[in-house]
PDB file of C-alpha atoms in Angstrom:
ATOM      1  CA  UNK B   1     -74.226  37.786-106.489  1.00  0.00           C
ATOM      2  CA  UNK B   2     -76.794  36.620-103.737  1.00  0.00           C
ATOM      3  CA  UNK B   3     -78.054  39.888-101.360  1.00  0.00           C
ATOM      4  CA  UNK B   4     -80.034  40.212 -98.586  1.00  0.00           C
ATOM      5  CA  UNK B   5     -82.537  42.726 -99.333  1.00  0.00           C
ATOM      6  CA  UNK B   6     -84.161  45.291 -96.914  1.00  0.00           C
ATOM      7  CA  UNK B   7     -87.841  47.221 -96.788  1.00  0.00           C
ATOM      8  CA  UNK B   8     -88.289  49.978 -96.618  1.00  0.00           C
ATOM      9  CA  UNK B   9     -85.400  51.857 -96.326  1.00  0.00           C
ATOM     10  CA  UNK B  10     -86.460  54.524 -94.207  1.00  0.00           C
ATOM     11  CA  UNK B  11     -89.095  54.786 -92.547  1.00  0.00           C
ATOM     12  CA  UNK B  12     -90.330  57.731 -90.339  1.00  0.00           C
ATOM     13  CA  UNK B  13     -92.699  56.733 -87.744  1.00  0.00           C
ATOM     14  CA  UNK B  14     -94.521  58.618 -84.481  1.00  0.00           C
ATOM     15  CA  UNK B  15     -93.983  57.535 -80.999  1.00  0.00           C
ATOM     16  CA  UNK B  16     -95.897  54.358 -79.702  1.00  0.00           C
ATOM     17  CA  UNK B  17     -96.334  53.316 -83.548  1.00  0.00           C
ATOM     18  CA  UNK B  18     -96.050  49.438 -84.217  1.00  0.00           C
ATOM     19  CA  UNK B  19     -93.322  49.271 -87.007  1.00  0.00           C
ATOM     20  CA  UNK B  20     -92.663  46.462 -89.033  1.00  0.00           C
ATOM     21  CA  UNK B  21     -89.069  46.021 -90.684  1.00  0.00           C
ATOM     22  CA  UNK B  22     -88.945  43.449 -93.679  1.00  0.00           C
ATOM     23  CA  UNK B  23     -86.008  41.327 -94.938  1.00  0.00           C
ATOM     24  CA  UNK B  24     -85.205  38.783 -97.131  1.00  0.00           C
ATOM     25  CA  UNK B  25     -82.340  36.553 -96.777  1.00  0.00           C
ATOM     26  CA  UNK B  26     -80.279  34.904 -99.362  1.00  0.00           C
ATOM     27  CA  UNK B  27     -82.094  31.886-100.294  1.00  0.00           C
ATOM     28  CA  UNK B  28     -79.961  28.922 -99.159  1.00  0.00           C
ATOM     29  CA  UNK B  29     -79.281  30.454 -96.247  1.00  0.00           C
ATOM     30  CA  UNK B  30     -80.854  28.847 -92.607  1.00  0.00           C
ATOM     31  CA  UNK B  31     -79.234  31.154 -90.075  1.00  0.00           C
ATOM     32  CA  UNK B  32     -81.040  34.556 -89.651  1.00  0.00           C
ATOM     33  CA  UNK B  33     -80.057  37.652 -87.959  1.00  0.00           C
ATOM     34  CA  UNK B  34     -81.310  41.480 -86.849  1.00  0.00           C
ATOM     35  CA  UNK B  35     -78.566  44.079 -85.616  1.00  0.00           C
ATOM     36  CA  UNK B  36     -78.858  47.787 -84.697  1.00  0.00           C
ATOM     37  CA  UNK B  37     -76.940  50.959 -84.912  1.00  0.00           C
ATOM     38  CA  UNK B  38     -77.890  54.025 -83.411  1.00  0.00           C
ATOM     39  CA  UNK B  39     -76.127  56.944 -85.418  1.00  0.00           C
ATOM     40  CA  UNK B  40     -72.315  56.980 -84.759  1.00  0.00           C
ATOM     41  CA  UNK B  41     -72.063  53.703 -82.384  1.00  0.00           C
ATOM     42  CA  UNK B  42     -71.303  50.173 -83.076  1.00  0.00           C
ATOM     43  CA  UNK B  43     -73.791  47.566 -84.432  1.00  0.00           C
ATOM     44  CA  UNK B  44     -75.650  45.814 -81.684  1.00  0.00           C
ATOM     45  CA  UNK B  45     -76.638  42.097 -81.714  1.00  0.00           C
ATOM     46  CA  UNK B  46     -80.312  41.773 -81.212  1.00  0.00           C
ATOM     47  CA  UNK B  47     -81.587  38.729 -82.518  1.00  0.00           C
ATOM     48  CA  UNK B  48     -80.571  35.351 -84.066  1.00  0.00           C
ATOM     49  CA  UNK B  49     -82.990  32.654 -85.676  1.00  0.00           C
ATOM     50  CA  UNK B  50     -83.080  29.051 -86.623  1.00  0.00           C
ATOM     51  CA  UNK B  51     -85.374  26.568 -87.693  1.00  0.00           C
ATOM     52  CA  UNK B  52     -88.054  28.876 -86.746  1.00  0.00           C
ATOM     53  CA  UNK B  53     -87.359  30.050 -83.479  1.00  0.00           C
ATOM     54  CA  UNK B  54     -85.145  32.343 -81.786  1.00  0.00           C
ATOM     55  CA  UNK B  55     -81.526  31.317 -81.117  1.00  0.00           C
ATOM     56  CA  UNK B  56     -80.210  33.627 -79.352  1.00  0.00           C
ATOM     57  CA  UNK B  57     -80.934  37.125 -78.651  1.00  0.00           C
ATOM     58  CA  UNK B  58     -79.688  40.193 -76.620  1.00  0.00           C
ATOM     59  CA  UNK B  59     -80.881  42.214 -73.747  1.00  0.00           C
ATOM     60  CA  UNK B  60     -82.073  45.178 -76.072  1.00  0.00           C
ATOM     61  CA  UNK B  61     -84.623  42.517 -77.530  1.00  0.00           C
ATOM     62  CA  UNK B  62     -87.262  42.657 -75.020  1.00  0.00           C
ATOM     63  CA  UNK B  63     -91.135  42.363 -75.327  1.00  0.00           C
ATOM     64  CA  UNK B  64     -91.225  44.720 -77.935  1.00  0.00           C
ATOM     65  CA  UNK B  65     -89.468  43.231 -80.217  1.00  0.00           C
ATOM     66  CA  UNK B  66     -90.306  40.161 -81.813  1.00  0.00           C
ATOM     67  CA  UNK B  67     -89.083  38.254 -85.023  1.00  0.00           C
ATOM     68  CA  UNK B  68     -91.082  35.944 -87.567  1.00  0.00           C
ATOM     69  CA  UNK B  69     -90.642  34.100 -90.631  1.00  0.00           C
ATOM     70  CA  UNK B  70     -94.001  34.182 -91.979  1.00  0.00           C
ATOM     71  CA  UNK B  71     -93.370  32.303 -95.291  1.00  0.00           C
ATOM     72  CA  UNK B  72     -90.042  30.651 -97.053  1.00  0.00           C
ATOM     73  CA  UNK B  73     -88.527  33.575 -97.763  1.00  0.00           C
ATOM     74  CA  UNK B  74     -89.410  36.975 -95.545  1.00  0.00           C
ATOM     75  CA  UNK B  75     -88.058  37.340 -92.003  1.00  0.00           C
ATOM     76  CA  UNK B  76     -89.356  40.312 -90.498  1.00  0.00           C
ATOM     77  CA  UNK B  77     -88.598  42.391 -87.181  1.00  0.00           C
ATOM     78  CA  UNK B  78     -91.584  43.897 -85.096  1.00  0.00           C
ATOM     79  CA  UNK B  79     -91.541  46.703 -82.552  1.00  0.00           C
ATOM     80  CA  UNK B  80     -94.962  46.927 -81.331  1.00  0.00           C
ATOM     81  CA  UNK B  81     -94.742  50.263 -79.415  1.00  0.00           C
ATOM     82  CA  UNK B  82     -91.887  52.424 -80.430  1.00  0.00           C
ATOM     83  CA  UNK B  83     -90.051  54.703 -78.306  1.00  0.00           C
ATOM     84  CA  UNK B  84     -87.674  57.837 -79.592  1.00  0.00           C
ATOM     85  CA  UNK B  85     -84.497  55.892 -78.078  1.00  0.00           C
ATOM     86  CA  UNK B  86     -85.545  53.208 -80.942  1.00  0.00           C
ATOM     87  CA  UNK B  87     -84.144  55.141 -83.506  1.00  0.00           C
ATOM     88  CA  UNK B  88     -81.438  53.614 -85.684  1.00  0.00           C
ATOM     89  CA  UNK B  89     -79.953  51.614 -88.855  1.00  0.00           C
ATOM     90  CA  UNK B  90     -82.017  47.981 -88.222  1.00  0.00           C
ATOM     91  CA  UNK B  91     -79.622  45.516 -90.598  1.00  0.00           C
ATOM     92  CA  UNK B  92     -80.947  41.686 -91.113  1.00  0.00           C
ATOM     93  CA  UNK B  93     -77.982  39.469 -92.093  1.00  0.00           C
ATOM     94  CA  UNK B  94     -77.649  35.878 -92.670  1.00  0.00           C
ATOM     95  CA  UNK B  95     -75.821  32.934 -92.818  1.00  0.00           C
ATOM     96  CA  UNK B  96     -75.720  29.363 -94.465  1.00  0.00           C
ATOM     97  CA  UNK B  97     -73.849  27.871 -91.406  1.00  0.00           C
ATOM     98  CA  UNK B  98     -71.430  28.314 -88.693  1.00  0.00           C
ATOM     99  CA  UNK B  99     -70.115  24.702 -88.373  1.00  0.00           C
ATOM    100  CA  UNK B 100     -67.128  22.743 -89.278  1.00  0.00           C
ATOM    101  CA  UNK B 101     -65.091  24.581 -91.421  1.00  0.00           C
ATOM    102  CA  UNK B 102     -67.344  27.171 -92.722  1.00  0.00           C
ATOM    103  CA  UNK B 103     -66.352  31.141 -91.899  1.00  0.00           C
ATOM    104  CA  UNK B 104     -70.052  31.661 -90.121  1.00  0.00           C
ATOM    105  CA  UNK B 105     -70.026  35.014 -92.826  1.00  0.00           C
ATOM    106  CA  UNK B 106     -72.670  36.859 -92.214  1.00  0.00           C
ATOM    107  CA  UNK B 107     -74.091  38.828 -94.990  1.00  0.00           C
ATOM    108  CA  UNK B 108     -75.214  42.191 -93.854  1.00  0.00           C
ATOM    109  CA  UNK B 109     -78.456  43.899 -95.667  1.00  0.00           C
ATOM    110  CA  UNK B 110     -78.283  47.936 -96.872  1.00  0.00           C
ATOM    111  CA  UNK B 111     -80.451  48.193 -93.550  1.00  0.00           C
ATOM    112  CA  UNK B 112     -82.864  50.042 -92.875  1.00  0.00           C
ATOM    113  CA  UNK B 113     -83.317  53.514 -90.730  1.00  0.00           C
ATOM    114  CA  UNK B 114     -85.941  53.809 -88.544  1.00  0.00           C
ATOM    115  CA  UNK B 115     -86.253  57.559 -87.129  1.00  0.00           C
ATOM    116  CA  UNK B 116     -89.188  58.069 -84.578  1.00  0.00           C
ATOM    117  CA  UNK B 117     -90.492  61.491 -83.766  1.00  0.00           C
TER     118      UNK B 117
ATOM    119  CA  UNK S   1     -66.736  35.050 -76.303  1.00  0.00           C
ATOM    120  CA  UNK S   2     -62.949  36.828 -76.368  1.00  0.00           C
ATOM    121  CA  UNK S   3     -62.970  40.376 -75.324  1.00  0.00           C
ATOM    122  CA  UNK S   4     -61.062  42.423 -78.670  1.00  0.00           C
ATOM    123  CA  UNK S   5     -59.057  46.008 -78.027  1.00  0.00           C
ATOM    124  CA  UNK S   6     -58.385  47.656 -81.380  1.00  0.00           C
ATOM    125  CA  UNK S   7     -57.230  51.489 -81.967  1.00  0.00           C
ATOM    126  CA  UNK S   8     -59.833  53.744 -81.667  1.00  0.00           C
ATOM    127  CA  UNK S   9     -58.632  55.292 -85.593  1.00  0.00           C
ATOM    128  CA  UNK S  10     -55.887  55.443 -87.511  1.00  0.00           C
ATOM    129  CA  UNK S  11     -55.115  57.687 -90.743  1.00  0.00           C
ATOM    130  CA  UNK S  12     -53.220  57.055 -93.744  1.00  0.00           C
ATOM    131  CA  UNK S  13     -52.247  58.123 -97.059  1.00  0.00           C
ATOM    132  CA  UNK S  14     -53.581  56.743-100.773  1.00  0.00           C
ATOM    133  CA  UNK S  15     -50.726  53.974-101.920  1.00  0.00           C
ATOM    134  CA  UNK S  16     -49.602  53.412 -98.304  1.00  0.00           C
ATOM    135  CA  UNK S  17     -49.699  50.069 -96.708  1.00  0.00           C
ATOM    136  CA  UNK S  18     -51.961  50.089 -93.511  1.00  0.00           C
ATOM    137  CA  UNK S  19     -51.906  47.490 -90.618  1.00  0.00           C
ATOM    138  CA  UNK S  20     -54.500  47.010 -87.878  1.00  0.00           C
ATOM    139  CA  UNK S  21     -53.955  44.990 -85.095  1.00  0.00           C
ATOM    140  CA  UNK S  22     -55.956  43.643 -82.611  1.00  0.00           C
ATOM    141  CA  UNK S  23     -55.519  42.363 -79.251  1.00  0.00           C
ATOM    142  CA  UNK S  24     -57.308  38.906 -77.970  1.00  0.00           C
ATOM    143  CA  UNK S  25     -55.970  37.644 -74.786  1.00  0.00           C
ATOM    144  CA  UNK S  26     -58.238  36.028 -74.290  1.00  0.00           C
ATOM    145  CA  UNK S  27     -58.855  33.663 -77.192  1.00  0.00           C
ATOM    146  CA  UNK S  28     -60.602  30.074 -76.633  1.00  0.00           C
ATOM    147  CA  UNK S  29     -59.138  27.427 -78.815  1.00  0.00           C
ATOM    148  CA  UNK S  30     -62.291  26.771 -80.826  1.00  0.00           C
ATOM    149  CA  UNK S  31     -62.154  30.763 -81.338  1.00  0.00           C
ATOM    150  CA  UNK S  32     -61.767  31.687 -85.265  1.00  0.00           C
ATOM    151  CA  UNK S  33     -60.671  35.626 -86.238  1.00  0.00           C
ATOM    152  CA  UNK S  34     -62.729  37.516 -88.311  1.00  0.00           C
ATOM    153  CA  UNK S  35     -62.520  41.392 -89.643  1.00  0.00           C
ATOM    154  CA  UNK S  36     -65.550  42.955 -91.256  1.00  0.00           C
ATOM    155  CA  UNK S  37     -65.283  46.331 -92.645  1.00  0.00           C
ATOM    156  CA  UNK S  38     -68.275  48.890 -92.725  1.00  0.00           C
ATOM    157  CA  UNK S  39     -68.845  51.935 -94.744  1.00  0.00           C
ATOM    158  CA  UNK S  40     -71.337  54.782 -93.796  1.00  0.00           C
ATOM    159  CA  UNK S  41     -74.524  53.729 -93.551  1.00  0.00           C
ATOM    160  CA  UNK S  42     -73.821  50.185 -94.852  1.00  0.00           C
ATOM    161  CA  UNK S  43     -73.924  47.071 -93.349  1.00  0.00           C
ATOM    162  CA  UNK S  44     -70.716  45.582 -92.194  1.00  0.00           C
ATOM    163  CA  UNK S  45     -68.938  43.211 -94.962  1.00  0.00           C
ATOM    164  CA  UNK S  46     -66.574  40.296 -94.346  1.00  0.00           C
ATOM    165  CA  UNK S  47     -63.446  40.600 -95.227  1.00  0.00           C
ATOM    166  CA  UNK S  48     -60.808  37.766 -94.056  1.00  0.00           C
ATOM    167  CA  UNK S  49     -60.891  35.207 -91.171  1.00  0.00           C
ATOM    168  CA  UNK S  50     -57.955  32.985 -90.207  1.00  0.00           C
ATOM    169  CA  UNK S  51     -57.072  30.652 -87.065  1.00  0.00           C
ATOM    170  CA  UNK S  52     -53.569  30.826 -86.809  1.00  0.00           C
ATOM    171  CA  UNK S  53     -50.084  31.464 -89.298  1.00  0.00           C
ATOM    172  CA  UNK S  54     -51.404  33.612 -92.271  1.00  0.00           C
ATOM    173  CA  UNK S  55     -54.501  33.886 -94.811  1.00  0.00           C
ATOM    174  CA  UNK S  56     -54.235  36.252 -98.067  1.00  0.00           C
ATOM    175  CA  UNK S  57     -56.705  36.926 -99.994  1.00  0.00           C
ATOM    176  CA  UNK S  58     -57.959  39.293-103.037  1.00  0.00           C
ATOM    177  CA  UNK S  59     -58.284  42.088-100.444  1.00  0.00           C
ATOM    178  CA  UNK S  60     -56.206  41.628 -97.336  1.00  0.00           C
ATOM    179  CA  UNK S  61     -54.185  39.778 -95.458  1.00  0.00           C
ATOM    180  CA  UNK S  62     -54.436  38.305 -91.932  1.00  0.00           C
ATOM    181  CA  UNK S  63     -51.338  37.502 -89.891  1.00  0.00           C
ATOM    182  CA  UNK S  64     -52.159  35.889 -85.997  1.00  0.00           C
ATOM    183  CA  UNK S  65     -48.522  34.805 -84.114  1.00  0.00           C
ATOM    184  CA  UNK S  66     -48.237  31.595 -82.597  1.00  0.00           C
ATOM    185  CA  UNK S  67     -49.846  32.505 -79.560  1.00  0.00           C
ATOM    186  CA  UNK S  68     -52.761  33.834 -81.404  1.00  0.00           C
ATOM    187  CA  UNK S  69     -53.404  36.607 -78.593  1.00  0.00           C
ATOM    188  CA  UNK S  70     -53.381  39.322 -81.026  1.00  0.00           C
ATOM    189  CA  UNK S  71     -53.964  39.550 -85.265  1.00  0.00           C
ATOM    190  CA  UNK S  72     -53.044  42.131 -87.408  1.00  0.00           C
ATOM    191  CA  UNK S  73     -55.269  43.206 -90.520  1.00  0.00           C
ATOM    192  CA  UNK S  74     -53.313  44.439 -93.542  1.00  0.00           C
ATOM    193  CA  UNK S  75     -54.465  46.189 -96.572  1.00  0.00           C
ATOM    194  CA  UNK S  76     -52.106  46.928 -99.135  1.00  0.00           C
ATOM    195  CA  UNK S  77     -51.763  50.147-101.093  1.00  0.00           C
ATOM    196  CA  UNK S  78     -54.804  51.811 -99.627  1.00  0.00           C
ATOM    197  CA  UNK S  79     -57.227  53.744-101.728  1.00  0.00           C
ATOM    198  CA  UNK S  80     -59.793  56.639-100.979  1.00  0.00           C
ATOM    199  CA  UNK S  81     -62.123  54.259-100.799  1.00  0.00           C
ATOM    200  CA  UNK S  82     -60.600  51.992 -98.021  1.00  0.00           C
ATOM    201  CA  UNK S  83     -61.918  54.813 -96.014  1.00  0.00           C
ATOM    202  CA  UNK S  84     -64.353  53.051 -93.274  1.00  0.00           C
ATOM    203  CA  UNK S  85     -64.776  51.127 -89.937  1.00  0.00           C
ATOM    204  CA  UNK S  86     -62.939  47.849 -89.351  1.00  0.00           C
ATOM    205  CA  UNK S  87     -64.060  45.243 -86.837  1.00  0.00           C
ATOM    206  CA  UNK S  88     -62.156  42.330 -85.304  1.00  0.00           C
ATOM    207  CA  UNK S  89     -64.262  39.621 -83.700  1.00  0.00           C
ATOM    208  CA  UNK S  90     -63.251  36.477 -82.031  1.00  0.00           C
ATOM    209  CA  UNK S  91     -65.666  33.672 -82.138  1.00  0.00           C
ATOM    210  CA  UNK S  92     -66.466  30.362 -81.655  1.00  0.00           C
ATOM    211  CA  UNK S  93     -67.640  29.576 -85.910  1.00  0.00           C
ATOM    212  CA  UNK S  94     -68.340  25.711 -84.632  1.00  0.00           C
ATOM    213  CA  UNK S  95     -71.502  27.061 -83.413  1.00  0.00           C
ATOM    214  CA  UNK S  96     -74.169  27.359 -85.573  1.00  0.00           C
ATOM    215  CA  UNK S  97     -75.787  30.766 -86.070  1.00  0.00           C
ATOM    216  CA  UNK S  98     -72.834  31.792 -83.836  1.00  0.00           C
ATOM    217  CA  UNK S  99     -74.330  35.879 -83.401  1.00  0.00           C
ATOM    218  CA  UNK S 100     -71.072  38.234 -84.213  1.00  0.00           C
ATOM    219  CA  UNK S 101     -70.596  40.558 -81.412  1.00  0.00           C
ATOM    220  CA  UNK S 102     -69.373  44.046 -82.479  1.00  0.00           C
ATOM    221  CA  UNK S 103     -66.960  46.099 -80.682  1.00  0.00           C
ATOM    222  CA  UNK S 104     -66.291  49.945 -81.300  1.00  0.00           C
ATOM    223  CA  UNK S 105     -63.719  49.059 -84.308  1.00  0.00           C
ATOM    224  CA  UNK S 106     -61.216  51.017 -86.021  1.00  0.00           C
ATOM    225  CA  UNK S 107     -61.772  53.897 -88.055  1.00  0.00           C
ATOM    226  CA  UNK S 108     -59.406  54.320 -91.103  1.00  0.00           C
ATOM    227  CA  UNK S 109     -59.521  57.509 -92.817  1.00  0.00           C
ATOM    228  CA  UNK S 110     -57.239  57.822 -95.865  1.00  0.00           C
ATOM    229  CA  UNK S 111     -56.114  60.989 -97.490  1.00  0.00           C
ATOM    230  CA  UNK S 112     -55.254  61.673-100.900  1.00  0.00           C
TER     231      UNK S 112
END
């Protein structure tokens, strides 16, 4: 069965460090997405992407973050300085579609946890 | 998107039939109902989505009255291992790359 796929899986990182979270979607999919969960709250939306630019994304994605699909099948999140309150379970997901009669699943990656010190 | 209010938790017992409903006043007509379920450190999963009547499938089954202001999630014979978070979300799936918004969801813990 298709997965997305996360790397790494954990990653330990010190304060102000760039960090660079990879995924890779299933491969028919066009809809791309990043979430967070900080330990013992719900996921957050943070980012969606299409066609190579951001659809939609939330108010905890701000100039820090940034997404990129750098070839046909990565899709990568970026935190360029990171702060302790950063800390978390980063899961990419992805989708084929969310029109017409399709269910819009998203299919969630293993994640991965980012802990900064 | 249409604000969902689920029980915080819930407990049950290995065998026993568990039902989790959530309320959706607010639901737009284009709005589809989905339930994901998440295990520790996990991402969530999908699990069933309906629109309105009933949908069954291999592991639950979805049942949204007329009105569709509320939906009820129900897994039969619960295992040890039905032990996680359940989310309802309420969403417009005509959208592409419609983004799921999470709420707090419902924690089932079941005892052997």
């Amino acid at each position: 069965e298709p997965e997305v796929t996360q790397t790494p899986s954990h990653q330990v990182t010190q304060m102000g460090q760039e960090v660079i979270l990879r995924c890779v979607p299933i491969s028919n999919h066009l809809y791309f997405y990043w979430y967070r969960q900080i330990l013992g709250q719900k996921v957050e939306f943070l980012v969606s992407f299409y066609n190579n630019e951001i659809s939609e994304k939330s108010e905890i994605f701000d100039d820090q973050f940034s997404v990129e699909r750098p070839d046909g099948s990565n899709f990568t999140l970026k935190i360029r300085s990171t702060k302790l309150e950063d800390s978390a379970m980063y899961f990419c997901a992805s989708s084929d579609s969310g029109r017409g009669t399709d269910t819009g699943e998203l299919f969630f990656g293993e994640g991965s946890r980012l802990t900064v010190l | 998107l249409a604000k969902t209010t689920q029980p915080i938790s819930m407990d049950s017992y290995e065998g026993q039939e568990v039902n989790i409903t959530c309320s959706h006043n607010n639901i737009a007509t284009n709005d589809y109902i989905t339930w994901y379920q998440q295990f520790p450190s996990q991402g969530p999963r999908f699990i069933i989505q309906g629109y309105k009547t009933k949908v069954t499938n291999e592991v639950a089954s979805l049942f949204i009255p007329a009105d569709r202001k509320s939906s009820t999630l129900s897994l039969p014979r619960v295992s040890l291992s039905d032990t996680a978070v359940y989310y309802c979300l309420v969403g417009d799936y005509d959208q592409a790359g419609t983004a799921l918004i999470f709420g707090k969801g419902t924690t089932l813990s079941v005892s052997s």
